[in-house]
Tab-separated table of C-alpha atoms in Angstrom:
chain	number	residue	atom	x	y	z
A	1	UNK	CA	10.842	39.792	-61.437
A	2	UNK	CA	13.378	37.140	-59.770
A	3	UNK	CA	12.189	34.626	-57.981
A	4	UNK	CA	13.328	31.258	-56.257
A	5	UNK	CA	12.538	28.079	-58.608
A	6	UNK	CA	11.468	26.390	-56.244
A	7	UNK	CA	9.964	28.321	-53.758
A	8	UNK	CA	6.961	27.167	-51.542
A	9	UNK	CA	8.561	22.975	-52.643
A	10	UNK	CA	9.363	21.615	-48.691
A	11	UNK	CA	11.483	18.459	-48.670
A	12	UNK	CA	12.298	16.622	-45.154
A	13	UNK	CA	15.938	15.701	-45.684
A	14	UNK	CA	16.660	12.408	-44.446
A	15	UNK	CA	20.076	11.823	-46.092
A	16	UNK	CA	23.777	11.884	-44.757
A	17	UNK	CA	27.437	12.266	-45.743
A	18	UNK	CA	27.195	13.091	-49.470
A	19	UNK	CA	25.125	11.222	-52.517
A	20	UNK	CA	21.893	12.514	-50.819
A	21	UNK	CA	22.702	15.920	-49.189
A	22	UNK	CA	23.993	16.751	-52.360
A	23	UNK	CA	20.992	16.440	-54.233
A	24	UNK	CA	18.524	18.359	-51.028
A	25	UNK	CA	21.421	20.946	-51.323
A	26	UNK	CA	20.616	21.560	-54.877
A	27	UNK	CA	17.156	21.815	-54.560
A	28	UNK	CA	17.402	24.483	-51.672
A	29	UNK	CA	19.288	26.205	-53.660
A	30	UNK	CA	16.673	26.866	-55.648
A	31	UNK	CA	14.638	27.849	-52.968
A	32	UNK	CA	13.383	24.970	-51.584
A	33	UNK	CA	12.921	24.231	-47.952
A	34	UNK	CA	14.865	21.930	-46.795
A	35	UNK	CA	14.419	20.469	-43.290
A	36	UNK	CA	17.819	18.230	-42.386
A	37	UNK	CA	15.965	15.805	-40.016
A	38	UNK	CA	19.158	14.497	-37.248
A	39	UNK	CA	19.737	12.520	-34.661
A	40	UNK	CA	19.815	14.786	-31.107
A	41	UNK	CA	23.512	15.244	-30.185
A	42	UNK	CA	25.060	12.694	-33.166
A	43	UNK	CA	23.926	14.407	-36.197
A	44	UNK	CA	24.983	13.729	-39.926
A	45	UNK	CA	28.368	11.618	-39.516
A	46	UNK	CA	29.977	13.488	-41.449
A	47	UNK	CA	29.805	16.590	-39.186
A	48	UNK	CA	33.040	15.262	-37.560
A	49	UNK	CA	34.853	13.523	-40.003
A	50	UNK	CA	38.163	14.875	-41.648
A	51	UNK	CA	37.532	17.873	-38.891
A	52	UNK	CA	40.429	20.653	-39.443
A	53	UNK	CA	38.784	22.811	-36.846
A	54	UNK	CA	38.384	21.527	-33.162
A	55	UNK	CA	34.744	21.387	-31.757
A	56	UNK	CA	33.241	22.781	-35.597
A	57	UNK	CA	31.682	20.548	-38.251
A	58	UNK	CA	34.029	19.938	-40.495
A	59	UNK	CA	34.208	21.396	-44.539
A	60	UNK	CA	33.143	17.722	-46.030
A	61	UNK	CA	29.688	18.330	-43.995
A	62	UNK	CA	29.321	22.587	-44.508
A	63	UNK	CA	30.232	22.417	-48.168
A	64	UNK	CA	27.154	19.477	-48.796
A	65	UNK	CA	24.573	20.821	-46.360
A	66	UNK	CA	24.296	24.760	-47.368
A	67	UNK	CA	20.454	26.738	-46.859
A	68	UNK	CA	19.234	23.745	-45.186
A	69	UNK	CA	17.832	24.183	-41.643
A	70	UNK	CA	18.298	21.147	-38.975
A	71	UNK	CA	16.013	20.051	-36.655
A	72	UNK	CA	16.955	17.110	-33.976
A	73	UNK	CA	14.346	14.348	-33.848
A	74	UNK	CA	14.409	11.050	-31.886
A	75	UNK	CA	12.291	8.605	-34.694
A	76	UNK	CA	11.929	6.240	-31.683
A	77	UNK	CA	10.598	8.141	-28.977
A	78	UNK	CA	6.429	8.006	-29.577
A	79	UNK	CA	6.570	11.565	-29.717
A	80	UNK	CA	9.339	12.084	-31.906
A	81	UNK	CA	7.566	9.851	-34.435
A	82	UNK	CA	4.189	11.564	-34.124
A	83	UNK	CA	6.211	14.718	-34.931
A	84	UNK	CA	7.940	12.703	-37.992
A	85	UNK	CA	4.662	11.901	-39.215
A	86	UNK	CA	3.187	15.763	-39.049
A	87	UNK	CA	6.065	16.374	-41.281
A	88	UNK	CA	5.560	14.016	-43.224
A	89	UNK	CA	1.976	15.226	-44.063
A	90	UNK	CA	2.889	18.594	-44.759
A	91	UNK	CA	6.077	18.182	-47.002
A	92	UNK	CA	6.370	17.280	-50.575
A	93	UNK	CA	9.263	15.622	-51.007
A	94	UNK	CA	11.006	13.132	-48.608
A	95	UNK	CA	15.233	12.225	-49.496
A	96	UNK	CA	17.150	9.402	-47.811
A	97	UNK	CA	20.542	7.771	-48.572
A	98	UNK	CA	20.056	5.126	-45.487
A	99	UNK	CA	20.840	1.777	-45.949
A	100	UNK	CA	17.916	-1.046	-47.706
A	101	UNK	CA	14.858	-0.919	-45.396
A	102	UNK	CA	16.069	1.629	-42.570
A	103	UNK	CA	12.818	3.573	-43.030
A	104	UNK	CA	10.828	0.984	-43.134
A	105	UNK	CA	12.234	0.302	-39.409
A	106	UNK	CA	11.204	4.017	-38.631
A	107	UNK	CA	7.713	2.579	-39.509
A	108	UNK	CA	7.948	4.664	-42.827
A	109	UNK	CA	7.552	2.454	-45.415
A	110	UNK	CA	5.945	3.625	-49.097
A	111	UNK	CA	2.248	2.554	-47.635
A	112	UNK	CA	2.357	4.625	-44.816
A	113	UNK	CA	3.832	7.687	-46.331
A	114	UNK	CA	1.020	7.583	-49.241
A	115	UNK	CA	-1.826	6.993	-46.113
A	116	UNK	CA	-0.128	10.442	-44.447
A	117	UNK	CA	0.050	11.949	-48.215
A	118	UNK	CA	-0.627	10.751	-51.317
A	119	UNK	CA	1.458	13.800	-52.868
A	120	UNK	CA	4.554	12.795	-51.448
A	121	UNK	CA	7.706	12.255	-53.520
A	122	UNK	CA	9.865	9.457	-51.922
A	123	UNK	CA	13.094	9.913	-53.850
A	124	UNK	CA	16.490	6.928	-52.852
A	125	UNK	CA	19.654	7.213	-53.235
A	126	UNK	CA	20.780	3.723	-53.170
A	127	UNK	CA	23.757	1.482	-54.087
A	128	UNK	CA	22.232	-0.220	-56.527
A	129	UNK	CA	18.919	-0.728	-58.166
A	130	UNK	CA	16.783	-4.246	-58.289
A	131	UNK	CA	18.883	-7.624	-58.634
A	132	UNK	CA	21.534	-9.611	-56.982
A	133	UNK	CA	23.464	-6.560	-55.207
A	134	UNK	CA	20.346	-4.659	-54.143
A	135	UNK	CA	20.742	-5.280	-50.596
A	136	UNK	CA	24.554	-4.455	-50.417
A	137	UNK	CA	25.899	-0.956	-48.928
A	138	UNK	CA	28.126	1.631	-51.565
A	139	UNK	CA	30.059	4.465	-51.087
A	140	UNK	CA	31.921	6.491	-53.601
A	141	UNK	CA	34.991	4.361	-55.106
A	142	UNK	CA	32.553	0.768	-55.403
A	143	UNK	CA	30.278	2.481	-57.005
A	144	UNK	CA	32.813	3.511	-59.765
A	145	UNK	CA	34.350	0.368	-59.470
A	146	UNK	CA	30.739	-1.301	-60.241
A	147	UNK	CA	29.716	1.152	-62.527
A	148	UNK	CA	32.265	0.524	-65.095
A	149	UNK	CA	34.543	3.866	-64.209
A	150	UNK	CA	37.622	2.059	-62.870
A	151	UNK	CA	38.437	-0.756	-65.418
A	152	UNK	CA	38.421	1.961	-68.283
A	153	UNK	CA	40.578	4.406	-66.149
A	154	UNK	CA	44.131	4.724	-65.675
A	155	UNK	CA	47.137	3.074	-68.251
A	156	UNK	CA	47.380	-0.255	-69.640
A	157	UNK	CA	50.485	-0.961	-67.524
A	158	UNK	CA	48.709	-0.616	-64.091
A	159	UNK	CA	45.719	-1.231	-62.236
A	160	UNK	CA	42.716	0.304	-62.695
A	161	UNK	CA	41.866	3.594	-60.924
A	162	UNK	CA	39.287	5.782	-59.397
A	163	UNK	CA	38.538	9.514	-60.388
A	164	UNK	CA	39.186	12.589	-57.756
A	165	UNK	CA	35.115	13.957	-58.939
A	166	UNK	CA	32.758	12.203	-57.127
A	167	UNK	CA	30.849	10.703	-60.124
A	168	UNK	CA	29.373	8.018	-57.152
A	169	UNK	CA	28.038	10.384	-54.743
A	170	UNK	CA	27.344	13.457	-56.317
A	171	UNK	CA	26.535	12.472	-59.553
A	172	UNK	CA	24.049	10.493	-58.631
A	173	UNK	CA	22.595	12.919	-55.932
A	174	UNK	CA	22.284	15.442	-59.461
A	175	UNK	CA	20.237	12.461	-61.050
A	176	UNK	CA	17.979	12.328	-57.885
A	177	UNK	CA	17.539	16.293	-57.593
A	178	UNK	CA	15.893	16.301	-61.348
A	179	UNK	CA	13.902	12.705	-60.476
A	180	UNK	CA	12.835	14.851	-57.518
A	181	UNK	CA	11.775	17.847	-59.942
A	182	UNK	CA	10.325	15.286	-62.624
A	183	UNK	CA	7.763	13.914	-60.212
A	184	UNK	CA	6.994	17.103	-58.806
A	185	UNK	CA	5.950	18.257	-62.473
A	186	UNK	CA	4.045	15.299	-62.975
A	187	UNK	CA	2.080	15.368	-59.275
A	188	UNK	CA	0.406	18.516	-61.324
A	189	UNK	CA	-0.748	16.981	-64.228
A	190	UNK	CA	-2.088	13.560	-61.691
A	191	UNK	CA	-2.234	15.481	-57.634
A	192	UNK	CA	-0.417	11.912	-57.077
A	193	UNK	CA	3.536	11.204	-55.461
A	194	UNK	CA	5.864	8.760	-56.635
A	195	UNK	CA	9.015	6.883	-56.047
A	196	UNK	CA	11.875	8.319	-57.280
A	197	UNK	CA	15.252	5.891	-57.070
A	198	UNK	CA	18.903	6.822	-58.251
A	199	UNK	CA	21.229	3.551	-57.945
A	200	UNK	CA	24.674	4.796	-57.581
A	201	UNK	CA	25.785	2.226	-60.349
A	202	UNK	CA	23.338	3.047	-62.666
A	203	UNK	CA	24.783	6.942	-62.282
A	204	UNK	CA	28.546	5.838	-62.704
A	205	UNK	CA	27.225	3.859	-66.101
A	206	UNK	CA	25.044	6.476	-67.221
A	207	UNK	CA	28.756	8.824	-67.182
A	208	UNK	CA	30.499	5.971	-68.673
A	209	UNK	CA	28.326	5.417	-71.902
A	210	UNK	CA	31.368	6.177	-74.139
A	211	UNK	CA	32.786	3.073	-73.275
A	212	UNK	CA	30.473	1.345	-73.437
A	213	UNK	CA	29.745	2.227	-77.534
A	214	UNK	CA	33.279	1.443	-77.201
A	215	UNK	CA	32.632	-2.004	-75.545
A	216	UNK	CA	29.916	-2.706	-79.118
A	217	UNK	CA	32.705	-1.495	-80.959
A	218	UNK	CA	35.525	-3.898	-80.045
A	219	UNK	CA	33.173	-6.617	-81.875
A	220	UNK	CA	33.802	-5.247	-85.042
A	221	UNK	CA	37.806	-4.670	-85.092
A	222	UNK	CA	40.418	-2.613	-83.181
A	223	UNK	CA	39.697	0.704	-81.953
A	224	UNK	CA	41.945	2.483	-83.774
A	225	UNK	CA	41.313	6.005	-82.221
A	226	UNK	CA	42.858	4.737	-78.756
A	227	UNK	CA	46.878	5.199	-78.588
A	228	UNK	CA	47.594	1.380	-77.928
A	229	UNK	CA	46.448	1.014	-81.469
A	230	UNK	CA	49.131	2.751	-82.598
A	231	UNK	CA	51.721	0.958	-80.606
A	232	UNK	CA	50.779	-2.281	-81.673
A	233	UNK	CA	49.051	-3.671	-79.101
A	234	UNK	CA	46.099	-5.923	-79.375
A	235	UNK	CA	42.874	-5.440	-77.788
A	236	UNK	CA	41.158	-7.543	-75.586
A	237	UNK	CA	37.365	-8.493	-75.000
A	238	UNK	CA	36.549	-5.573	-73.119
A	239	UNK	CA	36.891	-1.776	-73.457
A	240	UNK	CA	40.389	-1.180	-72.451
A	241	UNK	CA	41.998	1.302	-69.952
A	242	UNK	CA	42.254	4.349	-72.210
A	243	UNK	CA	45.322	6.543	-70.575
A	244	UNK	CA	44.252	10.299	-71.304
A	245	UNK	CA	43.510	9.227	-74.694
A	246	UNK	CA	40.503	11.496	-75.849
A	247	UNK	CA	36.819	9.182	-75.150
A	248	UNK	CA	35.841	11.045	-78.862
A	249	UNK	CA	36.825	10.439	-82.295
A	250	UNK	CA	39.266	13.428	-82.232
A	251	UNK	CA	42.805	12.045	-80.386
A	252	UNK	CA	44.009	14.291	-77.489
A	253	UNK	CA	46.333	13.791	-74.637
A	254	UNK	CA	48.490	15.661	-71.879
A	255	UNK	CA	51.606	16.973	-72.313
A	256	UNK	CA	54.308	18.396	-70.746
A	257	UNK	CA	54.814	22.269	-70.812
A	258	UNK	CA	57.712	25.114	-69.145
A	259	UNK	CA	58.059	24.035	-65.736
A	260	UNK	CA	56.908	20.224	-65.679
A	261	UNK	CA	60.460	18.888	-64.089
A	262	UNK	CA	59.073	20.761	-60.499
A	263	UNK	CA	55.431	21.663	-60.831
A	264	UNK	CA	53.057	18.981	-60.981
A	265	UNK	CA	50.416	20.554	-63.015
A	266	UNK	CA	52.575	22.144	-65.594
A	267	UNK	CA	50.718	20.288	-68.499
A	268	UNK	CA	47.676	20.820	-70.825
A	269	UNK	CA	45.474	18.726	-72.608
A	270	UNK	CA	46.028	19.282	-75.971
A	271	UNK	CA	43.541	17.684	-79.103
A	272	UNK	CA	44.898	17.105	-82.220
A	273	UNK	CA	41.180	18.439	-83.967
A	274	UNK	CA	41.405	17.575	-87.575
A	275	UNK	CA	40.123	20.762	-89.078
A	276	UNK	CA	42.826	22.648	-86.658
A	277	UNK	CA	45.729	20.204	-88.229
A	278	UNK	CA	46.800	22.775	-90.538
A	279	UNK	CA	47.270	25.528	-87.877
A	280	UNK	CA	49.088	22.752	-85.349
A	281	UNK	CA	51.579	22.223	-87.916
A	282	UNK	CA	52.150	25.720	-88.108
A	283	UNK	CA	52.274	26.826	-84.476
A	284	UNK	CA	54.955	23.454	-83.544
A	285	UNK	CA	57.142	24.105	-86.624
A	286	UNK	CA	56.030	21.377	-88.661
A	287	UNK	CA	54.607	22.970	-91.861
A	288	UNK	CA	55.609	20.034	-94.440
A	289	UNK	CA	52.983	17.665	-92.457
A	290	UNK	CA	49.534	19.237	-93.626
A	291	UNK	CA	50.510	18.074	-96.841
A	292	UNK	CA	52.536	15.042	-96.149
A	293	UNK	CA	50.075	11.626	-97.209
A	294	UNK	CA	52.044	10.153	-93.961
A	295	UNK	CA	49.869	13.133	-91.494
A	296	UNK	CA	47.615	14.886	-93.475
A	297	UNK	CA	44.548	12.991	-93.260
A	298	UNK	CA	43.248	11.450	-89.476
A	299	UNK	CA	43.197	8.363	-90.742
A	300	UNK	CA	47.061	8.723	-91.641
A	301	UNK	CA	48.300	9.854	-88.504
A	302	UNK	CA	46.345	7.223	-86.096
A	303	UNK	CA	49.697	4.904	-86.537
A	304	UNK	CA	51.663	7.524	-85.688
A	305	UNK	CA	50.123	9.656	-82.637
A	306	UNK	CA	53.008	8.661	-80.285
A	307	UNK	CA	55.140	10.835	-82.758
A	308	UNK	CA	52.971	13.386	-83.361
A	309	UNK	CA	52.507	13.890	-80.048
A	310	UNK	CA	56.320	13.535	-78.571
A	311	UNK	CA	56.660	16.816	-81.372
A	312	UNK	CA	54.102	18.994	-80.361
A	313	UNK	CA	55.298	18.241	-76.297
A	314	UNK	CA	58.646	19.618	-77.641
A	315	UNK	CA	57.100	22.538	-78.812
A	316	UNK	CA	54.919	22.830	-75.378
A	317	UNK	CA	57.739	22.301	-73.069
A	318	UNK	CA	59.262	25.656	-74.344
A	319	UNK	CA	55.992	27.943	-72.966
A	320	UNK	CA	53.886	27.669	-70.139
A	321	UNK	CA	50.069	26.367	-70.170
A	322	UNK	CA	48.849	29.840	-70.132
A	323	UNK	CA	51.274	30.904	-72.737
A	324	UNK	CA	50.090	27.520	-74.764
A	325	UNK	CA	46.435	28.840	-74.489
A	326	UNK	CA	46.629	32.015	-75.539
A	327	UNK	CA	48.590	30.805	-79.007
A	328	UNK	CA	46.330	28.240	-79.619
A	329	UNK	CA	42.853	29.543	-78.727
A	330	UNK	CA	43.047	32.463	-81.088
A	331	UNK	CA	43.739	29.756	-83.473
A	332	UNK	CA	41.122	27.444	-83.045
A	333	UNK	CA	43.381	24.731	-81.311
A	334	UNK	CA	41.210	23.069	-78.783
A	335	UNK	CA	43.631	22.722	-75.583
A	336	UNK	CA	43.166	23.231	-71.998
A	337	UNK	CA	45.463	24.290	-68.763
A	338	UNK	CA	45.696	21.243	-66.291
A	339	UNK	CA	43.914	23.402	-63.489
A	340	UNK	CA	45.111	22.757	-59.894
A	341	UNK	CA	42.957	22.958	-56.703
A	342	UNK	CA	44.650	26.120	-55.927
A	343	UNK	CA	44.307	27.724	-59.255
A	344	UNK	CA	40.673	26.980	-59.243
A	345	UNK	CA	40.291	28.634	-55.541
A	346	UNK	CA	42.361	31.723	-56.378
A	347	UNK	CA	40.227	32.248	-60.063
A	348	UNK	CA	38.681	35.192	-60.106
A	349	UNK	CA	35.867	35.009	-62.497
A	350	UNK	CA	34.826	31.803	-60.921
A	351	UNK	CA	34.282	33.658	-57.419
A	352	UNK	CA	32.454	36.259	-59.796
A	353	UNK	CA	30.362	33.737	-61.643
A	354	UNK	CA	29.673	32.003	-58.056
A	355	UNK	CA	30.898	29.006	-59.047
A	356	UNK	CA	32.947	29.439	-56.003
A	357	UNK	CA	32.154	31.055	-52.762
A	358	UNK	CA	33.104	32.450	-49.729
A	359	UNK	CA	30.907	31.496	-46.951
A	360	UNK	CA	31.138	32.370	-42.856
A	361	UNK	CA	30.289	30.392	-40.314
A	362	UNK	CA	29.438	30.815	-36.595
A	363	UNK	CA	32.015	28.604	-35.568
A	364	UNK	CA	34.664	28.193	-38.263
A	365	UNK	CA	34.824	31.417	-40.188
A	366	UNK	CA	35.204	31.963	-43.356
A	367	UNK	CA	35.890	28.912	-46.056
A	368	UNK	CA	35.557	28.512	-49.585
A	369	UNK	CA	32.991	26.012	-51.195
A	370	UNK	CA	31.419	25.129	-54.731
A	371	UNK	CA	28.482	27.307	-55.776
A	372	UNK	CA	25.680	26.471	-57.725
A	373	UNK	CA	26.755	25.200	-61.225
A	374	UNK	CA	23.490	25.668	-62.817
A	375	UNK	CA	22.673	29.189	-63.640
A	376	UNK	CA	19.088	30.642	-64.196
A	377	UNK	CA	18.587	33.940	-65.460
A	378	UNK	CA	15.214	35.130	-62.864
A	379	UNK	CA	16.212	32.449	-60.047
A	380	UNK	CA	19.449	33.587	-58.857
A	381	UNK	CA	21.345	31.352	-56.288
A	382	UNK	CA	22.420	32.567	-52.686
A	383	UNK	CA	24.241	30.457	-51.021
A	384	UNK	CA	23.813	30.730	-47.292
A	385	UNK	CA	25.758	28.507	-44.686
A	386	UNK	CA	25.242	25.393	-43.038
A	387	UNK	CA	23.107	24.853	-40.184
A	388	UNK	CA	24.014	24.079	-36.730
A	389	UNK	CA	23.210	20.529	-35.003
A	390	UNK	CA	19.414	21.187	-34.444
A	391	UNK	CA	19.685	24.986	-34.768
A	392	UNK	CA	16.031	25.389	-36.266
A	393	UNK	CA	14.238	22.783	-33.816
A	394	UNK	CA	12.273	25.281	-32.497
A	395	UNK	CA	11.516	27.019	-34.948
A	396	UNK	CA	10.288	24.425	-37.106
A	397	UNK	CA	8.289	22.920	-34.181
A	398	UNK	CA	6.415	26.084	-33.982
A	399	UNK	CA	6.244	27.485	-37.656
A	400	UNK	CA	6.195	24.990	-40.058
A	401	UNK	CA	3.936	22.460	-37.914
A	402	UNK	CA	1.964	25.110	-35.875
A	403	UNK	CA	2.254	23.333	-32.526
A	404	UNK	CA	1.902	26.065	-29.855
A	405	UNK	CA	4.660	26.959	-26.512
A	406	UNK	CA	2.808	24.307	-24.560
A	407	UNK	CA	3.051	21.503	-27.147
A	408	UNK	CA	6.706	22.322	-28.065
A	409	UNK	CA	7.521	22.309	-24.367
A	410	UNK	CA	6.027	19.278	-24.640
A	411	UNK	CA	7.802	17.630	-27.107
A	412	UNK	CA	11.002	18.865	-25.633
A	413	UNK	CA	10.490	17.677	-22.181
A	414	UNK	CA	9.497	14.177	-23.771
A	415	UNK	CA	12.901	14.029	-25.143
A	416	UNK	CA	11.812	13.576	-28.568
A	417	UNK	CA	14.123	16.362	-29.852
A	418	UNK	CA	16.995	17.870	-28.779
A	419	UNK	CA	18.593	21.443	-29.267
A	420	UNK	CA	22.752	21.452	-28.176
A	421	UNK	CA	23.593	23.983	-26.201
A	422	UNK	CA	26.166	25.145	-29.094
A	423	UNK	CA	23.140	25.958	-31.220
A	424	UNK	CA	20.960	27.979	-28.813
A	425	UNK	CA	24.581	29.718	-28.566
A	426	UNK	CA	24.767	30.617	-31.881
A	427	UNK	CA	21.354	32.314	-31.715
């Protein structure tokens, strides 16, 4: 028998742009309700930012905000807030991303949610946890600048650099989704909610433990895996900008392949493993070196990976990464493809897999977005499309919270919601 993971969990979804509706898109993915609480007529910002369709919310909010439903609430109107707080009593997990202390302005502070319901989850996505930056706002690139990311990225000749995956936003927002699940499993064992807070920098550090082991490291002489070593330069005091050296004990980098001079992505990252040395020095023509003292140990060859290197790029540059691949996996040579965005969206298996998806919408059409990455054999993963701007109102008013066609009319007529005319469209 499949069913949902999370079916019957209800979380009122209080977050925006990307950390936090990554994490309530998760969860409804496993079959969670989740109820996108917006502003009437504004919405999540991110709705009409980087828009390549006129008068449709754009692919950076559809591809974040998937089997959600949205309901417009004004948190200010008396109404509107008695309606916040009805939700708030019958939901189990609240998310927000806001800034320090905008829900305790709503008049939703930790006290008051545990007076409504003592079983709530409160779960933060936040810039940073307790101490001297607390109160100061993050998006994506600070909080891999703070969290250690940048300094160790890039090459020793040139500044330091961010990374094209969002290890800020929606890394942390996959930390949050299984502090969300954590507390849920332990408000069985105790019928009691929690807190649940994911600092953004903590999440960038958390991805960046390598360097620091690296950081302890430095204390006790060079680190001889890294290819500066090898070039004769000196460390510093801190862990240094690494190239595409390999972050393991095993030395890998990318290299050129057939093709490089005009295509971008002709490369593959290629890992000089040392039980696979004997079948590299077959496969690039270099035989004499598994038995050379001067390469055939690890330790040998760390003065020399530049050269080692340089040789097996000849040997690269004469096939193309998929050719590269399919001599050296047979083999046992760890390598991989350099995989561009359009390679990715035009891979079969991964539209298979669901990994990627093809999704329609009302008023964009079809698009392509990232699927579930966890897979669970009796909780399958559909991935339905984005919600409208307070497409679900309604329907939320009167099922989830019960409130009968008078009440709702109420409520409507108070202004304390709002349904765009777009949205009663699309029904």
């Amino acid at each position: 028998m499949t069913t949902k993971a999370l079916e019957g969990v209800r979380i009122l979804d209080f977050t925006h742009v990307q950390s936090g509706p990554t994490c309530t898109q998760l969860l409804a993915w496993f079959g969670a309700d989740v109820i996108k609480v917006e502003r009437p007529g504004v919405g999540d910002a991110t709705r009409g930012q980087l828009r390549d369709v006129p008068d449709a919310d754009s692919l950076y909010f559809t591809m974040l905000n998937h089997n959600k439903r949205s309901i417009t609430l004004n948190s200010k109107n008396p109404k509107g807030k008695e309606v916040l707080e009805d939700l708030v009593k019958i939901c189990d997990v609240l998310v927000e991303n806001f800034a320090p202390g905008a829900l305790d302005r709503m008049g939703l502070t930790w006290e008051r949610i545990q007076e409504l319901n003592p079983g709530m989850v409160y779960a933060s996505v936040k810039g940073f946890g307790p101490g001297p930056y607390e109160d100061c706002k993050v998006y994506e690139n600070v909080a891999q600048c703070t969290g250690g990311s940048a300094s160790t990225t890039g090459f020793l000749d040139g500044p330091p650099l961010v990374t094209g995956a969002q290890i800020g936003d929606t890394g942390t927002g996959l930390n949050l989704a299984l502090g969300i699940v954590t507390a849920l499993y332990h408000r069985e064992q105790t019928g009691r909610g929690q807190r649940v807070l994911a600092p953004m920098q903590d999440g960038v550090l958390n991805l960046c433990r390598v360097k620091l082991r690296d950081q302890q490291r430095l204390a006790h002489g060079p680190l001889k895996e890294y290819s500066q070593h090898g070039r004769g330069i000196e460390f510093g005091d801190a862990t240094p900008r690494g190239g595409n050296d390999s972050g393991g004990g095993q030395p890998g980098w990318i290299i050129k392949c057939k093709g490089w001079e005009n295509d971008p992505n002709a490369y593959v990252y290629f890992i000089t493993q040392a039980a696979a040395w004997p079948a590299i020095c077959d496969v690039i023509g270099k035989p004499e070196w598994k038995d050379d003292p001067e390469y055939a140990t690890p330790d040998a060859r760390l003065d020399k990976l530049t050269h080692v290197f340089e040789t097996i790029e000849d040997w690269t540059k004469t096939k193309n990464k998929f050719e590269v691949m399919d001599i050296c996996n047979p083999l046992n040579i760890p390598c991989g493809p350099i995989l561009s965005m359009k390679e990715l969206a035009e891979e079969p298996s991964l539209r298979e897999a669901g990994t990627i998806v093809e999704v329609d919408h009302p008023e964009r059409g079809k698009y392509l977005t990232v699927g579930c990455p966890i897979k669970m054999s009796n909780s399958p993963v559909e991935v339905t499309r984005s919600p409208l701007l307070g497409e679900h109102t309604d329907e939320i008013l009167a099922e989830v919270l019960g409130y009968g066609e008078t009440e709702v009319g109420e409520i409507k007529q108070s202004g304390a919601v709002g349904t765009p005319p777009k949205a009663e469209a699309a029904e």
